[in-house]
mmCIF file of C-alpha atoms in Angstrom:
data_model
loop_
_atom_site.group_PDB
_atom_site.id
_atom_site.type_symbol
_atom_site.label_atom_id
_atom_site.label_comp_id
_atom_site.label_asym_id
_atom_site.label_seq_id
_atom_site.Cartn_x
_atom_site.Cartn_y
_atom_site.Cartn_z
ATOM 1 C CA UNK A 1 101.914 2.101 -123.945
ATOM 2 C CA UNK A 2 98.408 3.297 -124.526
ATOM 3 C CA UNK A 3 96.669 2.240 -127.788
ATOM 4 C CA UNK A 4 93.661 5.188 -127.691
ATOM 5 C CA UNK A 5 93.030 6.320 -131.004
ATOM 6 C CA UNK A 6 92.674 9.780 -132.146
ATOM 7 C CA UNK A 7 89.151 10.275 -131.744
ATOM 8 C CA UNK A 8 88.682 8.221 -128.378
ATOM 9 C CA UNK A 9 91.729 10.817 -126.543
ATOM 10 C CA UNK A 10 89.501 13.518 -127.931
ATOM 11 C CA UNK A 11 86.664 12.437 -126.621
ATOM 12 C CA UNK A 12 87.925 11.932 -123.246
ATOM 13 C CA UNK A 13 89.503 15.422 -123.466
ATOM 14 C CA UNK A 14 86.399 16.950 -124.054
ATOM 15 C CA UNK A 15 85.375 15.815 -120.506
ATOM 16 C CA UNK A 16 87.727 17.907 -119.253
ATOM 17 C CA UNK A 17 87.247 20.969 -120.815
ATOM 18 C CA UNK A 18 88.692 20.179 -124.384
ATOM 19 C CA UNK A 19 85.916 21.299 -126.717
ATOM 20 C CA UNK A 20 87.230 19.971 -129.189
ATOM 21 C CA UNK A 21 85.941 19.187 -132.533
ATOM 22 C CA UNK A 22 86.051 15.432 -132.480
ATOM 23 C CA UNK A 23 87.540 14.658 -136.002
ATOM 24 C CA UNK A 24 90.137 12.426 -134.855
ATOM 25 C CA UNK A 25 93.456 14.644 -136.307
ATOM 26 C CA UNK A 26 96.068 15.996 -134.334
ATOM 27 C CA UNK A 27 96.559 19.861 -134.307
ATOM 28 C CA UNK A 28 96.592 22.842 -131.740
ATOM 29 C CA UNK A 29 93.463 22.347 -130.217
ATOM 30 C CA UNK A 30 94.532 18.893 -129.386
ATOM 31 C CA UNK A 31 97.907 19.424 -128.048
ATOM 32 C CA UNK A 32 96.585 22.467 -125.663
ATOM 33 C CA UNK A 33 93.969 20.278 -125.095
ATOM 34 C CA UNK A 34 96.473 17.396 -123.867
ATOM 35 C CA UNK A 35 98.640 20.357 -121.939
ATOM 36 C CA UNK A 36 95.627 21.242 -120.022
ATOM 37 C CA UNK A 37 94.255 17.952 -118.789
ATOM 38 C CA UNK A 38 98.103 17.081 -117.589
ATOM 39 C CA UNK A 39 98.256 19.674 -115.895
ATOM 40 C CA UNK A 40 95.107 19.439 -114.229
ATOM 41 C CA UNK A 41 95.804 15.545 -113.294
ATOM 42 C CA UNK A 42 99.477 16.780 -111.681
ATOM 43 C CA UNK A 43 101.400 15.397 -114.296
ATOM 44 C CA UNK A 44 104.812 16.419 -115.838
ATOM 45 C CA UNK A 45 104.719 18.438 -119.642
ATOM 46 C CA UNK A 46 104.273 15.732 -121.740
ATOM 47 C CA UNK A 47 102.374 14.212 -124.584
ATOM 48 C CA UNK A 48 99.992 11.476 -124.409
ATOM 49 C CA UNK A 49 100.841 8.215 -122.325
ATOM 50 C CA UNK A 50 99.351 5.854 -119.841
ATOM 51 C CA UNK A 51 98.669 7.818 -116.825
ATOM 52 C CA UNK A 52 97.161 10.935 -118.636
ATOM 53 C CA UNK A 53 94.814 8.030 -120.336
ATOM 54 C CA UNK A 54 94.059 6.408 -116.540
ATOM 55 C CA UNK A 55 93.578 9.805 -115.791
ATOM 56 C CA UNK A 56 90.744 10.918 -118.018
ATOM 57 C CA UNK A 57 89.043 7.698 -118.377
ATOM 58 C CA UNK A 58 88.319 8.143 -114.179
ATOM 59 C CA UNK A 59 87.114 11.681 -114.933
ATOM 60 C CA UNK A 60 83.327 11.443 -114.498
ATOM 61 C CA UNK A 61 81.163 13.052 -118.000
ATOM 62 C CA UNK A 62 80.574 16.681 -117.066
ATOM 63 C CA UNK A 63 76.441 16.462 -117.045
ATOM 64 C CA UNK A 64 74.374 13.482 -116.208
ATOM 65 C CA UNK A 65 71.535 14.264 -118.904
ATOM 66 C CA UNK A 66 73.186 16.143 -121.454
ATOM 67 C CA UNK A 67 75.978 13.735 -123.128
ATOM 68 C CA UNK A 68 79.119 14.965 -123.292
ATOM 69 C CA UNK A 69 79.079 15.197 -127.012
ATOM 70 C CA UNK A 70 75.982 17.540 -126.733
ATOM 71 C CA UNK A 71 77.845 19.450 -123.687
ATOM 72 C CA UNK A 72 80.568 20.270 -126.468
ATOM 73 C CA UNK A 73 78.137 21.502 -128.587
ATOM 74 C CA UNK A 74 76.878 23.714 -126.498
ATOM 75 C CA UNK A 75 80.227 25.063 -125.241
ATOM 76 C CA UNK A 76 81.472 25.812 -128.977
ATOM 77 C CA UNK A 77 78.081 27.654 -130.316
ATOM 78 C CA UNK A 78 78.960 30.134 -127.071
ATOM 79 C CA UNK A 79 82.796 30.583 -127.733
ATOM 80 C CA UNK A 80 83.797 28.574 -130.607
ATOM 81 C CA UNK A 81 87.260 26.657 -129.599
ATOM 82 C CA UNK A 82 89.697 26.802 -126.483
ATOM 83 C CA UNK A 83 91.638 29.655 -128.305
ATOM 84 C CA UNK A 84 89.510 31.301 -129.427
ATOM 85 C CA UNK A 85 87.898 31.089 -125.546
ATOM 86 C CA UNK A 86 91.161 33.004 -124.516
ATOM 87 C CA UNK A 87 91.726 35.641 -127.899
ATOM 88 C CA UNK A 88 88.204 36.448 -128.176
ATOM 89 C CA UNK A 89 85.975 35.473 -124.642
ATOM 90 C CA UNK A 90 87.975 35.953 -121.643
ATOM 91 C CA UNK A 91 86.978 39.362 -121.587
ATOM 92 C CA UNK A 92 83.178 40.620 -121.096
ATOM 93 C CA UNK A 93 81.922 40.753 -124.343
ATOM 94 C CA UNK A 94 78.480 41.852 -125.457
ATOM 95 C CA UNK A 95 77.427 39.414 -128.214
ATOM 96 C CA UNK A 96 74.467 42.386 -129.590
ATOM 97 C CA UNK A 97 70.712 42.956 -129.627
ATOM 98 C CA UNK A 98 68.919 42.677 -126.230
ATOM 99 C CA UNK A 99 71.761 40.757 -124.393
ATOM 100 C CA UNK A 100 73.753 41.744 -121.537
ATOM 101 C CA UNK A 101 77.466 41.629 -120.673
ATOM 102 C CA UNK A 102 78.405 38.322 -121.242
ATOM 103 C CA UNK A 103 81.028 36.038 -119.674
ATOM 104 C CA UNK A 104 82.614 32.847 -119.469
ATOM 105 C CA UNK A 105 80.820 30.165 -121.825
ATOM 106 C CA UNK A 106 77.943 32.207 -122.858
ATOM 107 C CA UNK A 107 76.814 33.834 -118.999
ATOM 108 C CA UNK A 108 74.799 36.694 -119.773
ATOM 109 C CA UNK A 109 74.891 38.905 -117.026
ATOM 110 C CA UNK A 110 71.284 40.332 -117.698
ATOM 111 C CA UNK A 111 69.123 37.000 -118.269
ATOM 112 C CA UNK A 112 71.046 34.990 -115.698
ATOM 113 C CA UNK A 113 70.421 35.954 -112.408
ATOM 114 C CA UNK A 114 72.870 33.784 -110.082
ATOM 115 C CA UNK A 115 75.745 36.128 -110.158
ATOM 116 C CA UNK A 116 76.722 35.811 -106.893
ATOM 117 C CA UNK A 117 76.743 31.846 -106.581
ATOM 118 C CA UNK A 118 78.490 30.967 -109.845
ATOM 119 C CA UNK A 119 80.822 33.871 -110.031
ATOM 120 C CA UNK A 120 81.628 35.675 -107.233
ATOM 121 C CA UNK A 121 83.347 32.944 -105.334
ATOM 122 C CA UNK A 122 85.410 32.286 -108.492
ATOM 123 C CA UNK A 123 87.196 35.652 -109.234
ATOM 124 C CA UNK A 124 88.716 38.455 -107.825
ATOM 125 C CA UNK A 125 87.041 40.658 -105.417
ATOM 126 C CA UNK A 126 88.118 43.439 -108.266
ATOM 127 C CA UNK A 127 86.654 41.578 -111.242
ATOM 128 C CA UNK A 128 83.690 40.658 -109.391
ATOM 129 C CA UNK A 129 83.070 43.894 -107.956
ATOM 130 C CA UNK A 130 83.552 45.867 -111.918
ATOM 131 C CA UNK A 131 80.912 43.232 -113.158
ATOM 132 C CA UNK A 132 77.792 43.597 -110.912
ATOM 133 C CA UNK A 133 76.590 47.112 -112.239
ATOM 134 C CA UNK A 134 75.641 45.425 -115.237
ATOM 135 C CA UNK A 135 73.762 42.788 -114.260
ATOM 136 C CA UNK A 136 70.051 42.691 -115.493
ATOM 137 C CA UNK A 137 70.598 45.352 -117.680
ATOM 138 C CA UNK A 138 71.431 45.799 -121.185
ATOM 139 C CA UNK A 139 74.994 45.510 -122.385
ATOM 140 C CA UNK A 140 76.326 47.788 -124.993
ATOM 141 C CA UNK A 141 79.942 47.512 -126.837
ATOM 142 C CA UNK A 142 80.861 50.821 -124.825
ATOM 143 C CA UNK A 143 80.161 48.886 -121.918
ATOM 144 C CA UNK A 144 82.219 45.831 -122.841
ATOM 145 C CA UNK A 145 85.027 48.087 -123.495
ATOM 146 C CA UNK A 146 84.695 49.631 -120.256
ATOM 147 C CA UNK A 147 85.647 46.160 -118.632
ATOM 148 C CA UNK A 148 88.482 45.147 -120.964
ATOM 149 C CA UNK A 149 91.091 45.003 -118.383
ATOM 150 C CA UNK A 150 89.060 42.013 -116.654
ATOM 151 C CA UNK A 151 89.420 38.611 -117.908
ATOM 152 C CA UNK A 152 88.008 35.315 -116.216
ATOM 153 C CA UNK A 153 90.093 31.997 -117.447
ATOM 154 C CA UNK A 154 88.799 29.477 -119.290
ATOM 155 C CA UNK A 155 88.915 26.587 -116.493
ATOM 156 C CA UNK A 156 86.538 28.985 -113.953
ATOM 157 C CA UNK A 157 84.119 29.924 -117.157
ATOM 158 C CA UNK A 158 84.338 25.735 -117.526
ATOM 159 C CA UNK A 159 83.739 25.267 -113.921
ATOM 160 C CA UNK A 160 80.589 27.545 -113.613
ATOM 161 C CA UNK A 161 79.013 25.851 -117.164
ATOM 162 C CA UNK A 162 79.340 22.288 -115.664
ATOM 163 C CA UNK A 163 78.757 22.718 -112.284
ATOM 164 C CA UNK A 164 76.392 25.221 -112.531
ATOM 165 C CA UNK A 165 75.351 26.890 -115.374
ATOM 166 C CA UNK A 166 74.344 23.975 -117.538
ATOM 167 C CA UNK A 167 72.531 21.886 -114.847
ATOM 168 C CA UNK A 168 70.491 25.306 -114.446
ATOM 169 C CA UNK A 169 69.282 25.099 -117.910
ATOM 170 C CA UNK A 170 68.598 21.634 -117.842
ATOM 171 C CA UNK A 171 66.286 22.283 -115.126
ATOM 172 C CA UNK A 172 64.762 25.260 -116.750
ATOM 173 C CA UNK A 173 64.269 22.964 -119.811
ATOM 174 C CA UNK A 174 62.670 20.627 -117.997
ATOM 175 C CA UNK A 175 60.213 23.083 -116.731
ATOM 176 C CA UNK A 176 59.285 24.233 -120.010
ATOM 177 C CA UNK A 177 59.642 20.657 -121.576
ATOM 178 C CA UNK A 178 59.433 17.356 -118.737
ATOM 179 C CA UNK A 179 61.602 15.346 -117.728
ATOM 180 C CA UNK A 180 64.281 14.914 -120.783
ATOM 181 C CA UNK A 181 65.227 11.560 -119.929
ATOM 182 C CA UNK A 182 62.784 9.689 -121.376
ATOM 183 C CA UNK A 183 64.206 11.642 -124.724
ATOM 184 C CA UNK A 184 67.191 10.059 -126.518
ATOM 185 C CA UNK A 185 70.870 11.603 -125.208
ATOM 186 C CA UNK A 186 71.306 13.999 -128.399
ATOM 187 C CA UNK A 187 67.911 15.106 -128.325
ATOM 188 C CA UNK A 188 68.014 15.889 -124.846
ATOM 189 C CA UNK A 189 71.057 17.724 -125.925
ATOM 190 C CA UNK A 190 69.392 19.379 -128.848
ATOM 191 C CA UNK A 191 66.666 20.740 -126.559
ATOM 192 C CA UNK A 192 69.070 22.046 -123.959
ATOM 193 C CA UNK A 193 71.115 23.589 -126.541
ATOM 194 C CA UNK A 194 68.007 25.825 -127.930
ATOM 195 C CA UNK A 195 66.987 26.677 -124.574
ATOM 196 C CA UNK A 196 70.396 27.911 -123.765
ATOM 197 C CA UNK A 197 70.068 30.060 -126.554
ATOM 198 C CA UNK A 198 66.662 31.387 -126.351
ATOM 199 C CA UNK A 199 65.357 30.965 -122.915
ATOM 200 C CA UNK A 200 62.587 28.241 -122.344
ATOM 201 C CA UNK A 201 59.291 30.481 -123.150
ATOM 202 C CA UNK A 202 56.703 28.636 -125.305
ATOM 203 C CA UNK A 203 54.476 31.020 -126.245
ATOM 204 C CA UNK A 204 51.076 31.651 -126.111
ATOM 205 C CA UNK A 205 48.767 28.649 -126.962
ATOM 206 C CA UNK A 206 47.575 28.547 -130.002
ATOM 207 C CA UNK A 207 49.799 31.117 -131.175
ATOM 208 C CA UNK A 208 50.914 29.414 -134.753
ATOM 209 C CA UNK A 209 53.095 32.629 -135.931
ATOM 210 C CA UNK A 210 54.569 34.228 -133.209
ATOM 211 C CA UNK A 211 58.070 33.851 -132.464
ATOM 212 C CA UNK A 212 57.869 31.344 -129.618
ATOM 213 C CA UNK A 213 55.572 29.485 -131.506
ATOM 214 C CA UNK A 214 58.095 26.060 -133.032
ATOM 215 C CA UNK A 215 58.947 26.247 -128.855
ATOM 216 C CA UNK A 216 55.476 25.805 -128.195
ATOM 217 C CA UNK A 217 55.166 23.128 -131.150
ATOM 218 C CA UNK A 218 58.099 21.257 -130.074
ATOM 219 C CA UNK A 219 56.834 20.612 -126.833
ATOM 220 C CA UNK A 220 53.455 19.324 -127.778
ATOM 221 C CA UNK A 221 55.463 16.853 -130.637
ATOM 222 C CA UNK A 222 57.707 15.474 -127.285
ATOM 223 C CA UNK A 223 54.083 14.737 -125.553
ATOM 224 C CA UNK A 224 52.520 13.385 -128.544
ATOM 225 C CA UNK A 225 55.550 11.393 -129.482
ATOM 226 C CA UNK A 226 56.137 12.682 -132.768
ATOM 227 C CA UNK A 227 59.666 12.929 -132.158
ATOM 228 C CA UNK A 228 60.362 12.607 -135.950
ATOM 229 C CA UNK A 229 59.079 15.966 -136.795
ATOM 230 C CA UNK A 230 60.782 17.970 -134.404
ATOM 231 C CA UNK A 231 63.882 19.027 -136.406
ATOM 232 C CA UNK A 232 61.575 20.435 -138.793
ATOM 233 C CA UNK A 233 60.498 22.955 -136.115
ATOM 234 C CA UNK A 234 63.685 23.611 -135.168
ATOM 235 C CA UNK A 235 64.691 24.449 -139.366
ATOM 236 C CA UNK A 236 61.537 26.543 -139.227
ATOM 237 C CA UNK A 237 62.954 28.824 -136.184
ATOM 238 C CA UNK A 238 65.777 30.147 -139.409
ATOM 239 C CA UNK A 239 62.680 32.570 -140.118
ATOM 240 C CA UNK A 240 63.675 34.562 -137.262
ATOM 241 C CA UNK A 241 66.718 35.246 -138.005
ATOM 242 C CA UNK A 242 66.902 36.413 -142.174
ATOM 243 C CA UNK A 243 70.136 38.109 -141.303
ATOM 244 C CA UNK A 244 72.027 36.330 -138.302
ATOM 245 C CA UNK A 245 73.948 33.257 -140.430
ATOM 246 C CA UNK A 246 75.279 32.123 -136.660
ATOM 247 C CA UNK A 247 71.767 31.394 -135.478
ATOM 248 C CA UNK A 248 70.542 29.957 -138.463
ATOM 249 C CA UNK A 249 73.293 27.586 -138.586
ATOM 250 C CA UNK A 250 72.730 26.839 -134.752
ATOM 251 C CA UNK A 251 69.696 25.801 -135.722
ATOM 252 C CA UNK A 252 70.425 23.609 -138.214
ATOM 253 C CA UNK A 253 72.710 22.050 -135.911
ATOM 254 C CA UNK A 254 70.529 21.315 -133.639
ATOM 255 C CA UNK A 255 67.788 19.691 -135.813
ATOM 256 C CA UNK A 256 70.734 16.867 -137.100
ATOM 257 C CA UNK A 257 71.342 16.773 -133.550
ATOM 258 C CA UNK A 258 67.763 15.592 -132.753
ATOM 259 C CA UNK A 259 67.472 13.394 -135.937
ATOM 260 C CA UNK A 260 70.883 12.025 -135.012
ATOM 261 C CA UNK A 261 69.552 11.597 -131.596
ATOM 262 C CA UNK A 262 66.521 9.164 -133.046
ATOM 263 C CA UNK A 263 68.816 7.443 -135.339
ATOM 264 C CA UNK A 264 70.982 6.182 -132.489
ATOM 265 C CA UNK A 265 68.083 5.577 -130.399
ATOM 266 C CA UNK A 266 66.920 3.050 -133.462
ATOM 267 C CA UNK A 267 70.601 0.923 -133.826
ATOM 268 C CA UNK A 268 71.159 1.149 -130.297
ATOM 269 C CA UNK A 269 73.419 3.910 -130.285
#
């Protein structure tokens, strides 16, 4: 009988499409989590036992520069759990402000121009068909609500993030950043995470207020090696946001992230 603990099945979960908070206690998100990846290897119903282990410990991580830790991350700033994925996400949504009609793990249908190769092959002709008006343009709630009877399931929204969503940021990161994998794996997932978010514009040089400007910073601390004071940049992005707790606190994350990131990198990690 398998002797995984808590924390390791989560972790393997989570390469599959678990997003799960890895705190090593049993609950909901765990169990659907365990429902999910059985089903996908063609198991019975069941709970946890040797094959589903086998299973998931052949399943390869779901980015090669972003660990899957930081791939989590990502995927629970955009839509918070697996339920909440299919109460709150499944549906367009427009998230406010400049953004567009978002989709799947945080696709926004104005900014991200790939429609066609990352969606359309994936859902219905219909759903496909209701959601190309809107892209590049702004989304609105009226025009959310005018594509409520849509709704794309989580495992194509996971599909398009890992396959191709994600790897398309890393690359845009990259441009705006060099080659991450000199970085440590957390940082690298740290700096994916923001550019995600915000897009990977630095700025003008020598532009110390504007709002791009702790982008711009950040990337002249990675080329000067002063990796230790890039959370503080990231901390000083908050200003941005006075009223937007979510962002703020994405922020945060991220800079413990990075510092985590170093701290491995020191022991080993």
């Amino acid at each position: 009988m398998t002797t995984v603990s808590m924390v390791e099945l989560q972790q393997l979960l989570n390469k599959v499409g678990g997003i799960l908070e890895v705190d090593g206690k049993a609950g909901p998100e765990t169990e659907l989590a365990i429902r999910d990846a059985r089903e996908a290897a063609g198991l019975p119903a069941g709970g946890v036992d040797d094959a589903l282990v086998a299973w998931l410990q052949k399943q390869p991580d779901p980015s090669p520069v972003v660990p899957t830790e930081g791939v989590v991350f990502i995927a629970r700033q955009e839509v918070s759990s697996r339920t909440n994925y299919d109460h709150a996400c499944a549906k367009p949504t427009w998230p406010g402000g400049e953004s567009g009609v978002t989709i799947g793990i945080g696709y926004d249908l104005r900014f991200q121009g790939d429609f066609e190769s990352c969606w359309a092959p994936r859902l219905p002709a219909a759903t496909a068909a209701a959601l190309r008006p809107w892209i590049g343009k702004q989304g609105s709630a009226a025009a959310a609500a005018s594509l409520s009877q849509y709704s794309i399931p989580f495992f194509a929204a996971w599909d398009v993030f890992t396959a191709l969503t994600l790897p398309a940021e890393v690359r845009s990161t990259e441009g705006a950043y060099g080659d991450l994998m000199p970085l440590p794996p957390l940082c690298r997932a740290a700096l994916v995470s923001l550019v995600y978010n915000r897009g990977p514009g630095l700025g003008d040089p020598g532009d110390t207020t504007g709002p791009r400007s702790e982008m711009r910073a950040i990337h002249d601390l990675i080329q000067k090696n002063e990796l230790d004071k890039v959370p503080a940049q990231f901390l000083s992005m908050q200003r941005l946001w006075p009223n937007a707790a979510g962002l703020r606190a994405r922020r945060a994350a991220e800079a413990q992230m990075w510092q985590d990131g170093l701290a491995a990198a020191k022991t080993g990690g």
